[in-house]
Short mmCIF file of C-alpha atoms in Angstrom, two decimals:
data_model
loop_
_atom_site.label_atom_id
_atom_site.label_comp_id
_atom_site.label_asym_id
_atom_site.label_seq_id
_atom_site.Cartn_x
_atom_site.Cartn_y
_atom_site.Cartn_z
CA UNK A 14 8.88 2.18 -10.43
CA UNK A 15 7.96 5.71 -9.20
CA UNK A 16 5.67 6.34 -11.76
CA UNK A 17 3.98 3.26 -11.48
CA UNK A 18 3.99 3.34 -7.29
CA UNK A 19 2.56 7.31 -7.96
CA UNK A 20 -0.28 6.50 -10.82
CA UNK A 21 -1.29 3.44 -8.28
CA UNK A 22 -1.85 6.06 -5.20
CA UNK A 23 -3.64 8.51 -7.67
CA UNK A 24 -6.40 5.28 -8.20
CA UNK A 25 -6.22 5.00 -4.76
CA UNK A 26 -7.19 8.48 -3.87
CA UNK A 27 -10.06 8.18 -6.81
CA UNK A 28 -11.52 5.22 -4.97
CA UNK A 29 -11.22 7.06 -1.63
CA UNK A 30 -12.41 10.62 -2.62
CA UNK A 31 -16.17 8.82 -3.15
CA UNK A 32 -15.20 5.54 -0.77
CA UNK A 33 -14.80 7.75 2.53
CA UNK A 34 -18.04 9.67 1.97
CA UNK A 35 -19.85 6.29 1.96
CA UNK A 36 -18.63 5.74 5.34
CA UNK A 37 -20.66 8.99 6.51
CA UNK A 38 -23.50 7.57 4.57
CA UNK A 39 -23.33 9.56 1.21
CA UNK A 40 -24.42 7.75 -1.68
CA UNK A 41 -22.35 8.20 -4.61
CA UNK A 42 -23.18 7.38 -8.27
CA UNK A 43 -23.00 3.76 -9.41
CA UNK A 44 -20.55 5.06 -12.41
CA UNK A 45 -18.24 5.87 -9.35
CA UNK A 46 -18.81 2.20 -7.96
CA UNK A 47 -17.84 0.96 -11.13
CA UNK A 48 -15.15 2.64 -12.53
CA UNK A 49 -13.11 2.24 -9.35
CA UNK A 50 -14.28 -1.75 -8.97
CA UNK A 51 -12.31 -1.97 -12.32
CA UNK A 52 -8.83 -0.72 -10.78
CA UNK A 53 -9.50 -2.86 -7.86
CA UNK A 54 -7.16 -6.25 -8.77
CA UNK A 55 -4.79 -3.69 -9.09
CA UNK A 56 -4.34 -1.29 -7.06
CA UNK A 57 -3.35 -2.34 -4.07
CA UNK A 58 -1.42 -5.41 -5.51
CA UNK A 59 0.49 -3.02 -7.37
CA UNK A 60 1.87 -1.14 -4.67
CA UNK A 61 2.33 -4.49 -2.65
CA UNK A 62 4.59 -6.29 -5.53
CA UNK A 63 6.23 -3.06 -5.92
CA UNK A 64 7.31 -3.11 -2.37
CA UNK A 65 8.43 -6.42 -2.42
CA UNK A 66 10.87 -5.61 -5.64
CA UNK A 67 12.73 -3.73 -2.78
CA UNK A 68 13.09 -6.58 -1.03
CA UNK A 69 15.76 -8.12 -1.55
CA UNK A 70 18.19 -4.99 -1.72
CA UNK A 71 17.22 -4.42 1.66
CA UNK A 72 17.97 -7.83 3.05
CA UNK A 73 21.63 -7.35 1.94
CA UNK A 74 21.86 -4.91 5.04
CA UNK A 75 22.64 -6.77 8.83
CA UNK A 76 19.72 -7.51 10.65
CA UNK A 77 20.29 -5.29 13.21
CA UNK A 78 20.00 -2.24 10.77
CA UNK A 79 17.29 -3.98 8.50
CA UNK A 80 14.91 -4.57 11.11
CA UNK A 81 15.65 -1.19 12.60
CA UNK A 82 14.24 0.64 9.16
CA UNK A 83 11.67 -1.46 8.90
CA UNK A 84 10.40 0.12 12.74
CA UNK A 85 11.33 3.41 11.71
CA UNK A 86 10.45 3.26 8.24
CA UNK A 87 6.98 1.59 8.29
CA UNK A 88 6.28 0.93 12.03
CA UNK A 89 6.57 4.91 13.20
CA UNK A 90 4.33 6.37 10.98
CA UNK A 91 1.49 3.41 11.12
CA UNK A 92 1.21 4.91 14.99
CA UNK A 93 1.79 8.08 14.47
CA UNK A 94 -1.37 8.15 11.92
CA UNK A 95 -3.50 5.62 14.05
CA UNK A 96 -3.28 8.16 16.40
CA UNK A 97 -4.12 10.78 14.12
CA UNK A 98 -6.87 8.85 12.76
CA UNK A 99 -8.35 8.61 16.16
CA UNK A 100 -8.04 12.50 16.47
CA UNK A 101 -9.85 13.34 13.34
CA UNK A 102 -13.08 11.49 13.87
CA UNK A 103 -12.00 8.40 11.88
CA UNK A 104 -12.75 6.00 14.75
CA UNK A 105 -15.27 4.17 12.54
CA UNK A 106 -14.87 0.89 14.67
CA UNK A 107 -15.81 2.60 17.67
CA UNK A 108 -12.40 1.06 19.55
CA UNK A 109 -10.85 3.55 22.65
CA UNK A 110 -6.91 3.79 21.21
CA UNK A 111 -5.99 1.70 24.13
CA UNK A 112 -7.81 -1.63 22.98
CA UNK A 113 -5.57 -3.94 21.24
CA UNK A 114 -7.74 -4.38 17.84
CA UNK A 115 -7.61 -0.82 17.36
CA UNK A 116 -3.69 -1.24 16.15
CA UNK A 117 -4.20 -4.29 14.01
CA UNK A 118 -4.80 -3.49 10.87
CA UNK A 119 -6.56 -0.57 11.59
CA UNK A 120 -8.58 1.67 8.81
CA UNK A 121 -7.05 2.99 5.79
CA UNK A 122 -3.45 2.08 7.68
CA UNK A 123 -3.82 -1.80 7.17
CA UNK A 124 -1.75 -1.17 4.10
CA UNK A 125 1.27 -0.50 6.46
CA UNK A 126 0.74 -3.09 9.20
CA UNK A 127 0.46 -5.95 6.17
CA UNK A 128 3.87 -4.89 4.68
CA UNK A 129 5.97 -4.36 8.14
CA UNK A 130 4.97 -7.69 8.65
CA UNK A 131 6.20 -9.15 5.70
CA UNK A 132 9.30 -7.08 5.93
CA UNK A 133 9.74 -8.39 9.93
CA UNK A 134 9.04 -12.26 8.40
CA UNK A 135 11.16 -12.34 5.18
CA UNK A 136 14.36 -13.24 6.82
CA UNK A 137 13.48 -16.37 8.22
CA UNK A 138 13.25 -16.77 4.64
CA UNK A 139 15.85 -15.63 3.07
CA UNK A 140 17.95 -18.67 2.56
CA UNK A 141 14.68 -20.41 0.79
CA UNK A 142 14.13 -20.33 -2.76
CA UNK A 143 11.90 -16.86 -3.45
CA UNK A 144 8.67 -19.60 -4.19
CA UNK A 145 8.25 -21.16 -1.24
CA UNK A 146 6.42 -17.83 0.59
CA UNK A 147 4.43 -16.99 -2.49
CA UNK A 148 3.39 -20.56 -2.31
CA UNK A 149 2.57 -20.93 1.95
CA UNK A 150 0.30 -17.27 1.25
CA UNK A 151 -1.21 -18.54 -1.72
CA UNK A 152 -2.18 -21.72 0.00
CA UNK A 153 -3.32 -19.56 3.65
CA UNK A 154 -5.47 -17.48 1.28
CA UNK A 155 -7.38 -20.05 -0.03
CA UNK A 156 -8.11 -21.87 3.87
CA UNK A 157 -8.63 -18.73 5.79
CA UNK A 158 -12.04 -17.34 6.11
CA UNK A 159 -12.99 -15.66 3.09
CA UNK A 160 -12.42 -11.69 3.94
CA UNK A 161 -10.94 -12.02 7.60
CA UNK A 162 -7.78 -10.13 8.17
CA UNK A 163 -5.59 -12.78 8.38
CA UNK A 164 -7.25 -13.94 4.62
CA UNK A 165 -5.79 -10.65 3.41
CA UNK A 166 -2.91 -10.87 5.21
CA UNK A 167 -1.52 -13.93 3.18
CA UNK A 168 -3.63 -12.73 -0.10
CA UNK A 169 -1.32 -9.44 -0.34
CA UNK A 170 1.95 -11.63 0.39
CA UNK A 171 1.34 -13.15 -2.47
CA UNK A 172 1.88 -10.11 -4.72
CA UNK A 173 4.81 -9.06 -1.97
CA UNK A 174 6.63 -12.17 -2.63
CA UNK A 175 6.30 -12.30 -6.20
CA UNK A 176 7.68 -9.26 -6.32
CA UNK A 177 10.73 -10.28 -4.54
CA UNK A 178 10.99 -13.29 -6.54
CA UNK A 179 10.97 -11.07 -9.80
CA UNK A 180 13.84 -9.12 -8.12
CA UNK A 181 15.89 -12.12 -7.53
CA UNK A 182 15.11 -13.03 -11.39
CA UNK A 183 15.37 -10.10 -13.30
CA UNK A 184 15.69 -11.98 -16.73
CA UNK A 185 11.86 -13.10 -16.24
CA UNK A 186 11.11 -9.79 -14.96
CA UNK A 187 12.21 -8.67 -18.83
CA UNK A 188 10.69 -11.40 -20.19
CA UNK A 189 7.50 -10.27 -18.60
CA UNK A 190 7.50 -6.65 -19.76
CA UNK A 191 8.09 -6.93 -23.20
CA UNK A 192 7.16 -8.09 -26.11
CA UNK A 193 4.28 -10.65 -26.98
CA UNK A 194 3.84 -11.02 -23.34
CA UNK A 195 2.36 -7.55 -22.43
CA UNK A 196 0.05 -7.68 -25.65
CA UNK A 197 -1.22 -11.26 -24.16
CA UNK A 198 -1.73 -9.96 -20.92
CA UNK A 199 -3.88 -7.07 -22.15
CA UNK A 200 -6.96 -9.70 -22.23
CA UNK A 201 -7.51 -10.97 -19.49
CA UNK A 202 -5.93 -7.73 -17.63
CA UNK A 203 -9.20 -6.14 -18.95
CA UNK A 204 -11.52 -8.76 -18.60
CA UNK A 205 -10.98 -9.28 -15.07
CA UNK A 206 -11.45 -5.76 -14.75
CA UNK A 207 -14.76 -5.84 -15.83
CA UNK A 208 -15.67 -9.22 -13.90
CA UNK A 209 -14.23 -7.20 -10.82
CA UNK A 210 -17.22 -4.74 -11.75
CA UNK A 211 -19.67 -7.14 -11.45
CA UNK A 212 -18.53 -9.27 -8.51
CA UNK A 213 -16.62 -6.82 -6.84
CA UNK A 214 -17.14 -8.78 -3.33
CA UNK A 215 -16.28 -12.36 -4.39
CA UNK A 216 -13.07 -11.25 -6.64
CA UNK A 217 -11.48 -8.33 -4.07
CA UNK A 218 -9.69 -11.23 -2.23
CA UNK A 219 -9.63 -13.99 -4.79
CA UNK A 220 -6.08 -15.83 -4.50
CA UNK A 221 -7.48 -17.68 -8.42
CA UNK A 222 -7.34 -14.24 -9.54
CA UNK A 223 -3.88 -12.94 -8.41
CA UNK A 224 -2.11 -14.18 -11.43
CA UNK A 225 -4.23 -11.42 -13.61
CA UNK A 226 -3.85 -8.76 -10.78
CA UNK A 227 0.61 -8.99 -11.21
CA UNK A 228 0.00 -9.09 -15.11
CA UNK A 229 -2.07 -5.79 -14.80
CA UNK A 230 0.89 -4.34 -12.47
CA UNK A 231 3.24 -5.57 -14.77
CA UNK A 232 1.20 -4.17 -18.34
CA UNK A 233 1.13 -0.74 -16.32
CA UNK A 234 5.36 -1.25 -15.28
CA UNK A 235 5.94 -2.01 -19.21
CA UNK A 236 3.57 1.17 -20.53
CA UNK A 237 5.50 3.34 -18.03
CA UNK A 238 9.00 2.08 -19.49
CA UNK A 239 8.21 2.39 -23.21
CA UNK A 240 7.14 6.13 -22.00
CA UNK A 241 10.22 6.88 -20.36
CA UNK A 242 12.10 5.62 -23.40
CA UNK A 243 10.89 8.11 -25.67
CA UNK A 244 11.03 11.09 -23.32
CA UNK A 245 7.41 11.08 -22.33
CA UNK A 246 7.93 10.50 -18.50
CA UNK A 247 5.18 11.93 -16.31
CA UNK A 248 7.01 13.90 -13.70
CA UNK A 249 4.28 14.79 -11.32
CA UNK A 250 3.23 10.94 -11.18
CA UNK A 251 6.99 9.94 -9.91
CA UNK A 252 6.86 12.54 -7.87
CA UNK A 253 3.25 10.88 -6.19
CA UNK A 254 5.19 7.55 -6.39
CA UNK A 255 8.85 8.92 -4.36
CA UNK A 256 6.24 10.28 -1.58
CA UNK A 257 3.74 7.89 -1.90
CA UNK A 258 3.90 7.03 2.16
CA UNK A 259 3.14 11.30 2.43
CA UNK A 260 0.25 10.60 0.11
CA UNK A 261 -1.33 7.23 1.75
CA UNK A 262 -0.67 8.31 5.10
CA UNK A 263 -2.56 12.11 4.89
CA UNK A 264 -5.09 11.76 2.51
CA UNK A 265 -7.96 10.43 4.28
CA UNK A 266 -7.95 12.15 7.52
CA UNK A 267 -7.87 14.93 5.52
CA UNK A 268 -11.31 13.85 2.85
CA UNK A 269 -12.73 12.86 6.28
CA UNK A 270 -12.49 16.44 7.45
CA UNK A 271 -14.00 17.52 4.21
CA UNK A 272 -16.78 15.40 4.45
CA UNK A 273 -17.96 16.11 7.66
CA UNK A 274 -17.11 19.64 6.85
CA UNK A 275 -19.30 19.86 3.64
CA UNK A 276 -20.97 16.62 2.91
CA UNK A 277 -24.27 18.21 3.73
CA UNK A 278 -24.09 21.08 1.44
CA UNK A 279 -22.27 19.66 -1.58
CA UNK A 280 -23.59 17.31 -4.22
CA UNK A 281 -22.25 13.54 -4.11
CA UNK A 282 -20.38 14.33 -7.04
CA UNK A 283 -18.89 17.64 -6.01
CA UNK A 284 -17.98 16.12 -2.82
CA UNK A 285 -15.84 13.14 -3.74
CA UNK A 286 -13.82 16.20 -6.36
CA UNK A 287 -13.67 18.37 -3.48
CA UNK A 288 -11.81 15.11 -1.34
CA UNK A 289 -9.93 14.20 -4.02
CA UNK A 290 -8.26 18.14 -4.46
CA UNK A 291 -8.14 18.75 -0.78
CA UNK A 292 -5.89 15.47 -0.48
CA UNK A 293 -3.75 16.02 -3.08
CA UNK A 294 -3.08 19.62 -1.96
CA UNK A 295 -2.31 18.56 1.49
CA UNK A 296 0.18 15.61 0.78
CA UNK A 297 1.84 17.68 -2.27
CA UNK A 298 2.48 20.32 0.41
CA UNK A 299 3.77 17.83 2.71
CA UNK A 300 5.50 16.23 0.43
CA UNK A 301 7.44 19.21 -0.64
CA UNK A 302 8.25 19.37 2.99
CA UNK A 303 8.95 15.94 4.13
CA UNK A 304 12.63 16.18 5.16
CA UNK A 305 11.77 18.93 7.51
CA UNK A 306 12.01 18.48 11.23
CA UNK A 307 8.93 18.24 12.70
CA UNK A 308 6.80 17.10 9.72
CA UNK A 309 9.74 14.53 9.02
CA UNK A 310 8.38 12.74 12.33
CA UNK A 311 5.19 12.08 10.23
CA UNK A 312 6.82 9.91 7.82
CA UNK A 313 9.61 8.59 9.97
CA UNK A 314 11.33 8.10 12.96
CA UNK A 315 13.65 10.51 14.74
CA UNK A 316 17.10 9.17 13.93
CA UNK A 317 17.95 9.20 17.58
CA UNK A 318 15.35 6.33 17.71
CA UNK A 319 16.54 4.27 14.54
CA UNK A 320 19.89 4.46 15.96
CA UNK A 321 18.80 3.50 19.42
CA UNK A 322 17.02 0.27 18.16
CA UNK A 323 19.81 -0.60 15.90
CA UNK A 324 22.48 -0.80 18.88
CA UNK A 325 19.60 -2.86 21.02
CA UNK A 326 19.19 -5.05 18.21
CA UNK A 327 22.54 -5.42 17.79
CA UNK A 328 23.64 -6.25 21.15
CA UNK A 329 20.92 -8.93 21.42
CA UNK A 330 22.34 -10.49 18.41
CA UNK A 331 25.49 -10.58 19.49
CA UNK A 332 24.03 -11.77 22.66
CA UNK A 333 25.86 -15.44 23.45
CA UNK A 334 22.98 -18.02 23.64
CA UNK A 335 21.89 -19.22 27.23
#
């Protein structure tokens, strides 16, 4: 799972070493465009099925203490960085911090807002069989304006949930790893890849296509397995994957900084290499130091806090109803 969390956030900073540049209209090679339109069924549905494969494990906890994580696991540091965001001239919807839309689903960050709230929802359904929310987002994807927000909000539940439903069936999760079933899936894994090239725009959101997007996360999840089988793990990528928040949450304030550091004087090219280093040496540094008071406050609540919310939400559900 970490190396497969990690090689997704490397693709990730790929796309946004030449993506963010855009933003400060530079125009980057259409070989760029392409080559990252290919990973783009999978990226980000890779890291949202992996996160719902954790799931489950962390629904066994009491509410009070699950829902308490969640805040200071995933809620904290979406602030803390739309904050910083603001700070380092990435207020590209020109919102002041106070107005409302400026915290939902914000920038880069929407990542974080979609999966708190699937983590706040899934125990109302917990008791349900694992289908039933893969089938209510699949079904909000297709009605919701095309694009909107609330589109991709239920679009990425779908790979959540599925997710969650492979951890409460590991036998298909097997099933789906090995064997015939990864050679079959190598198809269509690439040749939605290249369709994703073509119609990037109509395909980025496309709940028909989501069935090829958790085969390609779950062709890279068997690749990654047989490699750690024969001794040929990749270190450096679990690494990325154990501190992939670190990663997700630095890197673009940081090729933002670059950009409008250097994007005048540096070739398109150059540039988006220059982003890509300068992020990876920031979040491997803060990485190495993520369990260090005060950069631990980037990445997570002060325990004071988790501990606080856990009592309140204990005593309110313990609280007799009126």
């Amino acid at each position: 799972m970490d190396s497969v969390r990690g090689l997704a956030i490397v693709l990730l900073l790929l796309w946004h070493a030449s993506a963010v540049p855009e933003l400060y209209d530079v125009q980057m090679p259409e070989f760029i465009r392409s080559a990252n339109a290919f990973f783009m069924p999978y990226r980000m549905p890779t890291l949202m099925l992996l996160s719902g494969l954790l799931l489950a494990r962390s629904l066994q906890k009491p509410l009070p203490t699950y829902i308490a994580g969640k805040l200071a696991m995933i809620v904290w540091p979406y602030v803390v960085w739309v904050l910083i965001a603001k700070a380092t001239f990435l207020d590209v919807e020109g919102l002041p911090w106070w107005h409302w839309r400026a915290w939902y689903a914000t920038s880069y960050l929407w990542f974080l807002f979609f999966i708190a709230v699937y983590y706040l929802a899934a125990p109302m359904f917990s008791r349900l069989p694992a289908w039933i929310p893969i089938g209510l987002a699949a079904a909000a994807g297709l009605v919701l304006p095309y694009g909107s927000v609330e589109q991709r909000l239920a679009y990425f539940a779908v790979f959540f949930f599925v997710g969650n439903w492979l951890a409460r069936h590991p036998s298909a999760l097997e099933q789906a790893t090995h064997g015939r079933a990864i050679l079959l899936a190598g198809v269509p894994v690439i040749g939605f890849g290249i369709a994703a090239c073509l119609w990037t725009d109509q395909l980025q959101y496309s709940v028909w296509g989501a069935p090829i997007s958790v085969a390609g996360a779950l062709l890279c999840a068997a690749l990654f397995s047989r490699l750690e089988r024969r001794g040929r793990g990749q270190p450096m990528l679990r690494f990325v994957g154990r501190s992939s928040i670190v990663f997700y949450v630095s890197h673009f304030p940081v090729m933002a900084l670059v950009t409008l550091a250097a994007g005048d004087h540096l070739q398109p090219l150059i540039l988006a290499c220059v982003n890509l280093a300068a992020a990876v040496l920031v979040g491997w540094a803060l990485a190495l130091r993520k369990e260090r008071i005060p950069i631990r406050w980037l990445f997570q609540a002060p325990r004071p806090f988790a501990r606080g919310m856990e009592k309140i939400l204990g005593g309110a559900t313990r609280r007799p109803a009126i």
